Amino acid sequence: MQETRQNRISRLLQKELSLIFETETRKMRGVMVSVTRVKVSPDLGICTAYLSIFPSEKGEELMANINSNEKSIRYELGKRVGKQLRIVPELRFFIDDSLDYIERIDELLKK
């Protein structure tokens, strides 16, 4: 029962975080941030979001910017999901580099 609630909330948070990053990165030309996966702790207090950043060269710079603005992102998320959740979870962001890993494997296989 608890896992279905966690999955439902993680899908909700993933959708809303994606919309937040879409509107914020629209201002920055040539940069795209997508939320690939979201995990929520069993007590729904911590949300771990994995972000895919294009172009990947700007990944570290954007992650530093995202982590420094975590409070404003959480506030914006709270405005969006405030009716569905009692407590807006603490946000943690990590880079999802699985696409870069796949590209590297493809290059090695082509050689």
Short mmCIF file of C-alpha atoms in Angstrom, two decimals:
data_model
loop_
_atom_site.label_atom_id
_atom_site.label_comp_id
_atom_site.label_asym_id
_atom_site.label_seq_id
_atom_site.Cartn_x
_atom_site.Cartn_y
_atom_site.Cartn_z
CA MET A 1 0.00 0.00 0.00
CA GLN A 2 2.77 2.42 0.97
CA GLU A 3 4.74 1.74 -2.22
CA THR A 4 1.82 2.68 -4.46
CA ARG A 5 1.49 5.99 -2.61
CA GLN A 6 5.24 6.59 -2.96
CA ASN A 7 5.06 5.84 -6.69
CA ARG A 8 2.07 8.10 -7.19
CA ILE A 9 3.73 10.98 -5.34
CA SER A 10 7.04 10.48 -7.15
CA ARG A 11 5.23 10.66 -10.52
CA LEU A 12 3.47 13.85 -9.40
CA LEU A 13 6.73 15.43 -8.25
CA GLN A 14 8.52 14.38 -11.44
CA LYS A 15 5.83 15.99 -13.58
CA GLU A 16 5.79 19.23 -11.61
CA LEU A 17 9.59 19.49 -11.38
CA SER A 18 9.79 18.92 -15.15
CA LEU A 19 7.38 21.80 -15.72
CA ILE A 20 9.35 24.06 -13.36
CA PHE A 21 12.65 23.32 -15.10
CA GLU A 22 11.03 23.71 -18.52
CA THR A 23 9.81 27.22 -17.73
CA GLU A 24 13.10 28.25 -16.10
CA THR A 25 15.38 26.89 -18.83
CA ARG A 26 13.26 28.44 -21.57
CA LYS A 27 14.94 31.71 -20.61
CA MET A 28 18.37 30.16 -21.26
CA ARG A 29 18.79 29.45 -24.96
CA GLY A 30 20.38 26.14 -25.90
CA VAL A 31 20.02 24.47 -22.48
CA MET A 32 17.60 21.70 -21.60
CA VAL A 33 17.07 20.11 -18.19
CA SER A 34 14.81 17.10 -17.90
CA VAL A 35 13.86 15.09 -14.83
CA THR A 36 14.56 11.46 -15.64
CA ARG A 37 13.67 9.82 -12.34
CA VAL A 38 12.32 10.79 -8.93
CA LYS A 39 12.52 8.72 -5.75
CA VAL A 40 10.61 9.59 -2.60
CA SER A 41 11.58 8.33 0.86
CA PRO A 42 9.05 6.13 2.68
CA ASP A 43 8.11 8.97 5.04
CA LEU A 44 7.65 11.29 1.99
CA GLY A 45 10.08 13.78 3.53
CA ILE A 46 12.92 13.55 1.00
CA CYS A 47 12.65 13.72 -2.78
CA THR A 48 15.68 12.64 -4.79
CA ALA A 49 15.52 13.86 -8.39
CA TYR A 50 17.85 12.75 -11.17
CA LEU A 51 18.36 15.38 -13.87
CA SER A 52 19.55 14.97 -17.42
CA ILE A 53 21.24 18.13 -18.67
CA PHE A 54 21.86 18.98 -22.31
CA PRO A 55 24.52 19.97 -23.28
CA SER A 56 26.37 17.83 -20.77
CA GLU A 57 29.37 20.21 -20.74
CA LYS A 58 27.30 22.68 -18.74
CA GLY A 59 26.18 20.01 -16.27
CA GLU A 60 28.37 20.94 -13.32
CA GLU A 61 27.67 24.65 -13.70
CA LEU A 62 23.90 24.11 -13.90
CA MET A 63 23.89 21.67 -10.97
CA ALA A 64 25.67 24.24 -8.81
CA ASN A 65 23.05 26.80 -9.83
CA ILE A 66 20.18 24.37 -9.17
CA ASN A 67 21.54 23.40 -5.76
CA SER A 68 21.99 27.04 -4.77
CA ASN A 69 18.37 27.76 -5.78
CA GLU A 70 16.92 24.64 -4.12
CA LYS A 71 14.80 26.67 -1.71
CA SER A 72 13.10 28.68 -4.45
CA ILE A 73 12.48 25.48 -6.46
CA ARG A 74 10.94 23.88 -3.39
CA TYR A 75 8.77 26.97 -2.85
CA GLU A 76 7.56 26.84 -6.45
CA LEU A 77 6.89 23.12 -6.10
CA GLY A 78 4.93 23.80 -2.92
CA LYS A 79 2.71 26.27 -4.74
CA ARG A 80 1.96 23.62 -7.36
CA VAL A 81 1.38 20.57 -5.13
CA GLY A 82 0.29 22.27 -1.93
CA LYS A 83 -3.26 20.93 -2.26
CA GLN A 84 -2.15 17.31 -2.73
CA LEU A 85 0.67 17.05 -0.18
CA ARG A 86 0.67 18.04 3.45
CA ILE A 87 4.45 18.59 3.53
CA VAL A 88 6.58 19.51 0.54
CA PRO A 89 9.58 17.16 0.64
CA GLU A 90 13.19 18.27 0.91
CA LEU A 91 14.75 18.24 -2.55
CA ARG A 92 18.03 16.61 -3.54
CA PHE A 93 19.32 16.80 -7.09
CA PHE A 94 21.79 14.53 -8.87
CA ILE A 95 23.03 14.34 -12.45
CA ASP A 96 21.73 11.36 -14.41
CA ASP A 97 24.60 10.56 -16.75
CA SER A 98 23.15 7.35 -18.17
CA LEU A 99 22.80 8.87 -21.66
CA ASP A 100 26.49 9.83 -21.71
CA TYR A 101 27.32 6.31 -20.56
CA ILE A 102 25.23 4.81 -23.38
CA GLU A 103 26.90 7.07 -25.95
CA ARG A 104 30.33 6.01 -24.72
CA ILE A 105 29.40 2.32 -24.99
CA ASP A 106 28.11 2.88 -28.53
CA GLU A 107 31.38 4.55 -29.52
CA LEU A 108 33.38 1.68 -28.06
CA LEU A 109 31.24 -0.89 -29.88
CA LYS A 110 31.68 0.94 -33.19
CA LYS A 111 35.47 0.70 -32.84
#
